[in-house]
Coordinates of C-alpha atoms and ligand atoms in Angstrom, one line a residue:
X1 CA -41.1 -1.9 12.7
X2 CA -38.3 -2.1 10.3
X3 CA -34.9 -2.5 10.8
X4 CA -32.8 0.7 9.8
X5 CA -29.1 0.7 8.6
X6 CA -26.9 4.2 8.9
X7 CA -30.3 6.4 9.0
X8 CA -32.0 4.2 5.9
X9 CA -34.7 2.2 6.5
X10 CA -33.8 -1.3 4.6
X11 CA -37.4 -2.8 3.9
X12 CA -38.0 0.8 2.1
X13 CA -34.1 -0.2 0.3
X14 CA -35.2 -3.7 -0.7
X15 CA -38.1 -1.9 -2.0
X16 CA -36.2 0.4 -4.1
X17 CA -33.4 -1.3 -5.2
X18 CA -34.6 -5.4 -5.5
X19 CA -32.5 -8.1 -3.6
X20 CA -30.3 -9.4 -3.1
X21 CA -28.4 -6.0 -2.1
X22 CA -25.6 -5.1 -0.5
X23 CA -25.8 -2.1 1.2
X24 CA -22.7 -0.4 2.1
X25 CA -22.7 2.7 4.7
X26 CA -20.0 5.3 4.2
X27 CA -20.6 6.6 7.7
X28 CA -19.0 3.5 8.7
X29 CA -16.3 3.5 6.7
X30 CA -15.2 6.8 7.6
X31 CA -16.0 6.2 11.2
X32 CA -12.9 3.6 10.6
X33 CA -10.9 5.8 8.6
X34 CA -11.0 8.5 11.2
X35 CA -10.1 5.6 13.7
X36 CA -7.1 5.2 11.5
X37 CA -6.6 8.9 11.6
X38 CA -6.7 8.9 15.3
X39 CA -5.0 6.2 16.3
X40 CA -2.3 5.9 13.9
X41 CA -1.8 8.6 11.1
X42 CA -1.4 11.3 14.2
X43 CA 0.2 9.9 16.5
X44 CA 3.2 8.9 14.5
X45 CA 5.7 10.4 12.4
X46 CA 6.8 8.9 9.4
X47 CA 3.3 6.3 8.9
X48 CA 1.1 5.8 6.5
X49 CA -2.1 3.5 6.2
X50 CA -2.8 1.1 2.6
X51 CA -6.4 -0.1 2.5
X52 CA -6.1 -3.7 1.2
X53 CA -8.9 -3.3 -1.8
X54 CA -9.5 -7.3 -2.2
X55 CA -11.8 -6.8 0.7
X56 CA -14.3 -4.5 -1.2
X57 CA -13.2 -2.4 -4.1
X58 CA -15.2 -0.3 -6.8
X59 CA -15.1 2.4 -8.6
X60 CA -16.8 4.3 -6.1
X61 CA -14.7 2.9 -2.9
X62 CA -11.7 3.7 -4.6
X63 CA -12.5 7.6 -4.8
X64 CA -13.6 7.2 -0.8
X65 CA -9.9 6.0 -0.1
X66 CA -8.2 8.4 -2.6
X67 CA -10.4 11.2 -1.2
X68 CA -9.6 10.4 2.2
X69 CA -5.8 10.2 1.6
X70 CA -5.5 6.7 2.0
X71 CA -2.9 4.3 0.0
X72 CA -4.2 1.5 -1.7
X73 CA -2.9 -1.9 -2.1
X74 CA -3.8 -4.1 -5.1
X75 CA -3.2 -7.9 -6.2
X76 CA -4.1 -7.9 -9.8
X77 CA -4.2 -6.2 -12.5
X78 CA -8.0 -6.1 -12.3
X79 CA -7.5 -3.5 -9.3
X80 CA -5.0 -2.0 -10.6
X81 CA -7.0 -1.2 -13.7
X82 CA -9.7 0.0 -11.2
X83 CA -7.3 2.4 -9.1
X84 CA -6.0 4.0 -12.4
X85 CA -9.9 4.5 -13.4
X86 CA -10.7 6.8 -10.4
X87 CA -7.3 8.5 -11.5
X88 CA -5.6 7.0 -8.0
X89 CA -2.4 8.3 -6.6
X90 CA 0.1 6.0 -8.5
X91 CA 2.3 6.3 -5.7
X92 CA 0.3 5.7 -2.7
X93 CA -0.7 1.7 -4.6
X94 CA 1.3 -1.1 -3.3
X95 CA 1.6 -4.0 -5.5
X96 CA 1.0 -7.4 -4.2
X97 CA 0.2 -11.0 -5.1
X98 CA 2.2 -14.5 -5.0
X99 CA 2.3 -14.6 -8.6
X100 CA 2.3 -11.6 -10.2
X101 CA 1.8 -11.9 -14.0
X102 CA 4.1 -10.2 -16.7
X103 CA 1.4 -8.5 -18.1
X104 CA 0.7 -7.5 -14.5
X105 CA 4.0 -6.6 -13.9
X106 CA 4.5 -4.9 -16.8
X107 CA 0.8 -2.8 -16.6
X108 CA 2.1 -1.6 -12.9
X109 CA 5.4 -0.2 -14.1
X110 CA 4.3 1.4 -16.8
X111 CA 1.5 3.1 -14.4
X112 CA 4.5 3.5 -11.8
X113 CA 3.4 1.9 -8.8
X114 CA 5.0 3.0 -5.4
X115 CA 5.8 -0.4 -4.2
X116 CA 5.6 -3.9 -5.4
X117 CA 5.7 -6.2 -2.4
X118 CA 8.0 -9.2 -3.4
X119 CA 7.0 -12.6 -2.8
X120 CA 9.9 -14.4 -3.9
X121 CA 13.5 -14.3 -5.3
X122 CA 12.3 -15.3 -8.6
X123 CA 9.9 -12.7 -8.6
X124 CA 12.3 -9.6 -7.8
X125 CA 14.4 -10.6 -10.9
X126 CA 11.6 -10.6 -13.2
X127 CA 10.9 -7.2 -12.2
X128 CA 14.1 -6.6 -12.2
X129 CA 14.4 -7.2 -16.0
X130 CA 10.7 -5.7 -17.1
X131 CA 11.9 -2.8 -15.6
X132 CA 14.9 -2.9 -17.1
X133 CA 12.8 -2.7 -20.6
X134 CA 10.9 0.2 -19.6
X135 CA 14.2 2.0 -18.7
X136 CA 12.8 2.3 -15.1
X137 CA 13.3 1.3 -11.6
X138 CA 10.9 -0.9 -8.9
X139 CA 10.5 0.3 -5.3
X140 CA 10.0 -3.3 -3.6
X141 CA 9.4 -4.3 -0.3
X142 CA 10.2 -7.7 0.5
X143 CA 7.4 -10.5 2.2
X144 CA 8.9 -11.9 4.8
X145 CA 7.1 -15.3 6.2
X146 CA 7.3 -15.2 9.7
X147 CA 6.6 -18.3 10.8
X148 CA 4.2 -17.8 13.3
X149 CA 1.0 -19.4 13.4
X150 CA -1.9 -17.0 14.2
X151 CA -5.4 -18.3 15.5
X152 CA -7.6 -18.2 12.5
X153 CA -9.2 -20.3 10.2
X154 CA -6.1 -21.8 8.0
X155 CA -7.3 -20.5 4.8
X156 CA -6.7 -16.8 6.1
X157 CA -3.3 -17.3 8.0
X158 CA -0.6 -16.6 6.0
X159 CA 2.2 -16.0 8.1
X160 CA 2.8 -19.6 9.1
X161 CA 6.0 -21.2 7.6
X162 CA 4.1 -23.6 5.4
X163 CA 2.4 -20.5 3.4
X164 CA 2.3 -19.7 -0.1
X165 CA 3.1 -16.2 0.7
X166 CA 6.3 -14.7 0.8
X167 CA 9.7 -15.5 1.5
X168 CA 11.0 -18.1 4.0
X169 CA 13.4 -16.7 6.8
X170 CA 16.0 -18.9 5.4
X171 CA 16.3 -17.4 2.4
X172 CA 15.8 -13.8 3.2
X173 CA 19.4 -12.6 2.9
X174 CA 20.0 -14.2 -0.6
X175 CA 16.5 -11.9 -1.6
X176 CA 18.0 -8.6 0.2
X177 CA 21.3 -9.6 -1.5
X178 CA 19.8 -10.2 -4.8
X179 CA 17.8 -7.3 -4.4
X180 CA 20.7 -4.8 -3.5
X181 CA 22.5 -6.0 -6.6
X182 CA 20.2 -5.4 -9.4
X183 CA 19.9 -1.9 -11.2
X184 CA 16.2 -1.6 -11.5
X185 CA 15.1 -2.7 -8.1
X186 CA 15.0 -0.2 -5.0
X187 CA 14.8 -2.4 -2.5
X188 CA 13.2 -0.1 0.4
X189 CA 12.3 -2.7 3.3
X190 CA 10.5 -5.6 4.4
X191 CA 6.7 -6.3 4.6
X192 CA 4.5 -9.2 6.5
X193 CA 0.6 -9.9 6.7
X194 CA 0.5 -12.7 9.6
X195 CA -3.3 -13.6 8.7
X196 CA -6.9 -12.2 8.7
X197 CA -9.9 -11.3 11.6
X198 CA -7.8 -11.7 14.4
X199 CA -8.7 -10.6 18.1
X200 CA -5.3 -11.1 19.7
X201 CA -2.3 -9.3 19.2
X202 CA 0.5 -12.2 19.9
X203 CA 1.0 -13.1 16.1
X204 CA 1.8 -9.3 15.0
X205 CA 3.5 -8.8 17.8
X206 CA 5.5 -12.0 17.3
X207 CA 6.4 -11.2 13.7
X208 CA 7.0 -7.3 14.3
X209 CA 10.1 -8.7 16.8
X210 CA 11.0 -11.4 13.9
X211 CA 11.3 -8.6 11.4
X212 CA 13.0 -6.4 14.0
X213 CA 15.6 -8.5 14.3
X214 CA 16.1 -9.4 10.8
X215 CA 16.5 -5.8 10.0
X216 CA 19.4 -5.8 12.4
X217 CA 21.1 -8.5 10.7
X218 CA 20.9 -7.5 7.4
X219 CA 22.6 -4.2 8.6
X220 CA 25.4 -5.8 10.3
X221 CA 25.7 -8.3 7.8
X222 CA 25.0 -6.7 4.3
X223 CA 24.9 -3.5 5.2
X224 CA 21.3 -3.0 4.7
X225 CA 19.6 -0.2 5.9
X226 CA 15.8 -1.0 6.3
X227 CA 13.8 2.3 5.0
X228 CA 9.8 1.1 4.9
X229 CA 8.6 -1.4 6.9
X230 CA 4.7 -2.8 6.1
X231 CA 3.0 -4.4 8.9
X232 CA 0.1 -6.5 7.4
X233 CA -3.8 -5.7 8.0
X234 CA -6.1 -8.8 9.6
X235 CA -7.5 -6.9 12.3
X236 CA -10.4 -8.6 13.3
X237 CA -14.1 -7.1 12.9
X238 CA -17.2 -8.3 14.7
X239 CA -20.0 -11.2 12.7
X240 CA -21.3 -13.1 15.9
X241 CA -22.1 -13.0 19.5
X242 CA -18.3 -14.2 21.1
X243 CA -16.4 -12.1 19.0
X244 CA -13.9 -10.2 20.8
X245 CA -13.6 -7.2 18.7
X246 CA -10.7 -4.8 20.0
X247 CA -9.5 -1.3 19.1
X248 CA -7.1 -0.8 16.4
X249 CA -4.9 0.6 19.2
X250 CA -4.6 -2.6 20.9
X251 CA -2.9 -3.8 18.1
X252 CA -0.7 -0.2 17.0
X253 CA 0.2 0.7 20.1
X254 CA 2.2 -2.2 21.7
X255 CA 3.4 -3.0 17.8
X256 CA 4.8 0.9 17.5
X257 CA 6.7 0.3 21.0
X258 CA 8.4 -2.2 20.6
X259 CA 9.5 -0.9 17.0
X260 CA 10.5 2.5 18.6
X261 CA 12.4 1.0 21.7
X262 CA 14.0 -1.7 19.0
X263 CA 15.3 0.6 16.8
X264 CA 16.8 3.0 19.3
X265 CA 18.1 0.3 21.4
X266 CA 20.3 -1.1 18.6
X267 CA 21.1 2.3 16.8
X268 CA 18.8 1.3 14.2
X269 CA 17.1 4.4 11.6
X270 CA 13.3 3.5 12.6
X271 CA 12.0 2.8 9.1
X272 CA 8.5 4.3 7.5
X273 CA 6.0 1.9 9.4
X274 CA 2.5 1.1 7.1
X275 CA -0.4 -1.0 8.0
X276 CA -2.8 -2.5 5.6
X277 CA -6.2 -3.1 7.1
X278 CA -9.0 -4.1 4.8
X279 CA -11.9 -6.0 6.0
X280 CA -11.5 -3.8 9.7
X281 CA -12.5 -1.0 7.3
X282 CA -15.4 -1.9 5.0
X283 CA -16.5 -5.5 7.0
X284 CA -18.7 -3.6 9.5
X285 CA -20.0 -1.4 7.2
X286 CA -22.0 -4.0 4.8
X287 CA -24.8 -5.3 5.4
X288 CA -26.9 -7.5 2.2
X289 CA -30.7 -7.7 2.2
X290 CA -32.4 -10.7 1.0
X291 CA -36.0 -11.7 0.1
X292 CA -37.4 -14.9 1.8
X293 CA -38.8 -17.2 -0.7
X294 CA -39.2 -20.8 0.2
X295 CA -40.0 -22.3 3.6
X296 CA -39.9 -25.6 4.0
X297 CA -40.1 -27.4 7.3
X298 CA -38.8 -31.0 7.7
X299 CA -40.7 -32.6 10.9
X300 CA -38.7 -33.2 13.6
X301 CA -35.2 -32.5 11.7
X302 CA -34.9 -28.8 10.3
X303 CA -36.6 -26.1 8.9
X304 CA -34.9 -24.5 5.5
X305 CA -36.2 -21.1 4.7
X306 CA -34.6 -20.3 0.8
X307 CA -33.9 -16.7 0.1
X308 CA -32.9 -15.3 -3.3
X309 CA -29.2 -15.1 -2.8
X310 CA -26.6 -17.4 -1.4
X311 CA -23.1 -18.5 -2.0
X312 CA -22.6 -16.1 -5.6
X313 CA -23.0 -13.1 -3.6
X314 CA -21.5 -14.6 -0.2
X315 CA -19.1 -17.5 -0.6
X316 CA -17.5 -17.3 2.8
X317 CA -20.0 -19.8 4.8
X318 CA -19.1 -22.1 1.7
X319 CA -15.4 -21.5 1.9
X320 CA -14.6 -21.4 5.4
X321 CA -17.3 -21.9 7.6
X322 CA -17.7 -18.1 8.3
X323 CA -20.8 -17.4 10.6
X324 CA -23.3 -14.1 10.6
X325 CA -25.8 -12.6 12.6
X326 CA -28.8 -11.5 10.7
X327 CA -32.4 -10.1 11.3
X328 CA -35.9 -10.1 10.1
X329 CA -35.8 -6.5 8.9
X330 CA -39.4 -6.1 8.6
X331 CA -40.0 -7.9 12.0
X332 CA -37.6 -6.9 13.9
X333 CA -40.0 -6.0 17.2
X334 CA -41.4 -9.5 16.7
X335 CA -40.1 -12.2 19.0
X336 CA -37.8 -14.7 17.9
X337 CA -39.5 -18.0 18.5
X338 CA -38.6 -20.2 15.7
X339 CA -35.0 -21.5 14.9
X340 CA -34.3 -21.7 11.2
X341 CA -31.6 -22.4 8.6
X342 CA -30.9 -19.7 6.0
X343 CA -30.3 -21.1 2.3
X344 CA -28.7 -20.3 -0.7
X345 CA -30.4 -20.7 -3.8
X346 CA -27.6 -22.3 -5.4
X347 CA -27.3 -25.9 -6.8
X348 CA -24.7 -27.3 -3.4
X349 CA -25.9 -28.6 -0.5
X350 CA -23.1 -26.5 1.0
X351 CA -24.5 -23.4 -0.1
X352 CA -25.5 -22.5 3.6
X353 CA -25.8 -18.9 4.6
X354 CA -26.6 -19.0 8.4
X355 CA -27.3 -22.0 10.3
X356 CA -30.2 -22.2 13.3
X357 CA -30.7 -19.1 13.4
X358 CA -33.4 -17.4 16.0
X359 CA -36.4 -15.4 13.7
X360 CA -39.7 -14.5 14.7
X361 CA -42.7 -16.6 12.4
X362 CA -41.2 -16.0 8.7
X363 CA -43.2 -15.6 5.3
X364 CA -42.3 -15.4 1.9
X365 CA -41.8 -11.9 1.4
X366 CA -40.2 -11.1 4.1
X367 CA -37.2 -8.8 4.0
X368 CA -33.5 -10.8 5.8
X369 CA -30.7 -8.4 6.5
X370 CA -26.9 -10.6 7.5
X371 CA -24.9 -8.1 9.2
X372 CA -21.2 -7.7 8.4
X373 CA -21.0 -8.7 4.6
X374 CA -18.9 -5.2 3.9
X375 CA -15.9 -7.3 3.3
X376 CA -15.1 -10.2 0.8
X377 CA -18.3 -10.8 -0.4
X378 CA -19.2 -8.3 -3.1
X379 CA -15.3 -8.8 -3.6
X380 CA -15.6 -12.6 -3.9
X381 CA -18.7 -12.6 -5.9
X382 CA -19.6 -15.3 -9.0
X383 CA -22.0 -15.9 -11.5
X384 CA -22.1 -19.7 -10.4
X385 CA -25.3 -21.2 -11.4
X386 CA -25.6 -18.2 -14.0
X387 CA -27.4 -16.2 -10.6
X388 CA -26.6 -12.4 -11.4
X389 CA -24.1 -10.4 -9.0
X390 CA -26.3 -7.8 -6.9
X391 CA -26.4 -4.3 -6.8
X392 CA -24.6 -2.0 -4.7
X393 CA -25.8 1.1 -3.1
X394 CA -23.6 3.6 -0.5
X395 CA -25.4 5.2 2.0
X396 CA -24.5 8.4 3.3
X397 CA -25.9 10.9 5.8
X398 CA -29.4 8.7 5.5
X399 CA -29.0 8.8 1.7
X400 CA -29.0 6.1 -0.7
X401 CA -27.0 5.9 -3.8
X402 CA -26.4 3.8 -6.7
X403 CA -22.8 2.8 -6.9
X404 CA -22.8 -0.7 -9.0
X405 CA -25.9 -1.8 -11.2
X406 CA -27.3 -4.9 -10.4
X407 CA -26.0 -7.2 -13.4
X408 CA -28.4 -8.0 -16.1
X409 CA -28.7 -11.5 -17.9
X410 CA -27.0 -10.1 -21.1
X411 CA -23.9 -8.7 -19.1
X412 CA -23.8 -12.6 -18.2
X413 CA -23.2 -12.9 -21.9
X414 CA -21.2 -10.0 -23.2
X415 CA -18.4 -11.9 -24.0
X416 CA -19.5 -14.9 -24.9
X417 CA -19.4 -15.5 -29.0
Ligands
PLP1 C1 -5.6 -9.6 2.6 C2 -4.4 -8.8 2.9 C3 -4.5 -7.7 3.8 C4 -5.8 -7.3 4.5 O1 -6.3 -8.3 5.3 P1 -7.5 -8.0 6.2 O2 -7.6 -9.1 7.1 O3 -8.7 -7.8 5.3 O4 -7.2 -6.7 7.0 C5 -3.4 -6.9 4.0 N1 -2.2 -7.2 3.5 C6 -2.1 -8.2 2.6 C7 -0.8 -8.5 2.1 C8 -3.1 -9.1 2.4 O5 -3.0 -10.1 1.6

């Protein structure tokens, strides 16, 4: 028996398409954009809902989100260049990154962004002055570091106080004075993104009261009035047994309480609240089939079985340690009796897919599906070892399509002279 995926059976979509392959389902992805309808986009005035792009973005994803009404957020110019190709809302992108280029800069006001979200004090006055040469004016929202730690692996927390993102508390009053000051900046609010796949809601809750209260001061102090404020994605999505996946209520709800009772109890205009979930929408939805190629058993220690993929098309084991569940697809009402360690084919020792993981008696040939690779991995992608980045198919209603080639040998080489 084969495994299927969102009505498509994925030995019959190795078949088809070749592996590696990701295989993306649309029913899942608007499963999670109806969550976000739901739970969020009704039951609130004045809301609105960004999906962060870096988790998964093509041509094709990008006409899901503009179709479904969604905002998008970008952090290059790459994405940006990407939005503008499906013809995307210009006002509903948010602007982000550390270090925003001028050439970046200057691409996103020329296109007329909504928002740039401001990473530092340096940053708003370069804007400031680009936008100043285009006779126009920036809507900005302001990063505010929090400071609070958030239980994740430390290369996807960002709210901490030693963070390259945004600004530090301490110097938040000089950025919303700056800000106020200059003629081609709009300075509309304040923004945070505490840190990514988290199960617990402490860390946004913790930072929603920081911002809260910042947003009071800067009215009594500068007069301020806070008009958009941006609470972050890193809703956490399920990869392996333990995970303790929650609703995307459990962290809305008690986060739109306490900025409702906040606001009213200190006289305080409750601003425009937006969330930015990306991997909690597309995550889930991914899966990537490989072939199995090599098998080779070392007595007594481990047993490597190779497949045709690896760290190019998912650099996340590599990067952070990031585990998956995966199946035999064509063997799936076999019994697991062997444990075995999934391999990239790239040139690292590192390059370490899954490790002991439970399959029934493998051959070469057979078809491995990892579950949850929707998000940053077609996203993070390379041509390391000169290994070709996959194809990607949607699927919808049991339906297969084509939404990026599988890259050939001489796209390897198309600018190369
Ligand atoms: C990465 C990022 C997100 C999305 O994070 P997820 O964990 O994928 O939801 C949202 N906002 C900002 C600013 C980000 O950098």
């Amino acid at each position: 028996m084969n495994y299927s995926f969102s009505g498509c059976d994925t030995v019959e979509l190795a078949k088809e398409y070749g592996t590696p392959l990701y295989v993306m389902s649309e029913d899942i992805i608007m499963d999670k954009i109806n969550e976000i309808n739901n739970s969020f986009l009704k039951n609130y005035d004045n809301v609105e809902a960004y999906y962060a792009s870096k988790a998964f973005l093509t041509k094709e994803m990008a006409r899901i989100i503009k179709r479904e009404g969604l905002g998008l957020d970008v952090v290059s110019g790459g994405e940006l260049y990407t939005a503008k190709a499906v013809d995307f809302p210009v006002n509903k992108i948010m602007f982000h990154g550390n270090n925003k280029t001028v050439k970046e800069i200057k691409m996103a006001l020329n296109y007329e962004v909504g928002h740039f979200v401001c990473d530092s004090i340096g940053e708003i006055q370069l804007i400031d002055e680009l936008a100043k040469d285009l006779d126009t004016r920036a809507n900005i929202l302001i990063r505010v570091t929090p400071g609070v730690d958030s239980d994740t692996h430390k290369y996807i927390s960002t709210g901490n106080v030693d963070s390259k993102f945004g600004v530090p508390l301490p110097l938040l009053k000089q950025a919303v004075e700056t800000s106020t000051k200059l003629e081609n900046i709009v300075l509309k609010g304040f923004h945070f993104h505490v840190g990514s796949q988290l199960f617990d809601n402490t860390s946004h809750l913790l930072a929603t009261e920081i911002v809260l209260n910042i947003i009071k001061e800067m009215k009594e102090e500068l007069g301020f009035i806070t008009e958009e404020l941006d609470l972050g994605g890193g809703f956490g999505i399920y990869y392996k047994k333990g995970d303790d996946v929650k609703d995307l209520s459990y962290f809305i709800e008690p986060m739109m309480k306490l900025i409702e009772k906040f606001t009213s109890d200190n006289n305080l205009l409750r601003p425009k609240i937006s969330i930015e979930p990306g991997r909690w929408i597309v995550g889930e939805a991914g899966i990537t089939l490989y072939t199995i190629g090599s098998i080779k058993e070392i007595p007594g220690v481990r047993t490597y079985v190779g497949v045709d993929g690896g760290m190019t098309d998912n650099p996340r084991p590599a990067l952070y340690q990031a585990e998956y569940e995966a199946l035999v697809a064509n063997k799936i009402d076999k019994e697991c009796t062997e444990t075995v360690t999934i391999a990239g084919k790239c040139c690292e020792s590192g390059d370490i897919l899954i490790w002991d993981l439970k399959v029934p008696s493998l051959e070469s040939g057979d078809i491995l599906a990892i579950k949850s690779t929707g998000a940053y991995n077609y996203s993070m992608a390379s041509n390391y070892n000169r290994v070709e980045r996959p194809a990607v198919i949607m699927l919808k209603e049991g339906t297969p399509r084509l939404v990026v080639k599988r890259e050939s040998y001489e796209d390897m080489l198309i600018n190369e002279l």
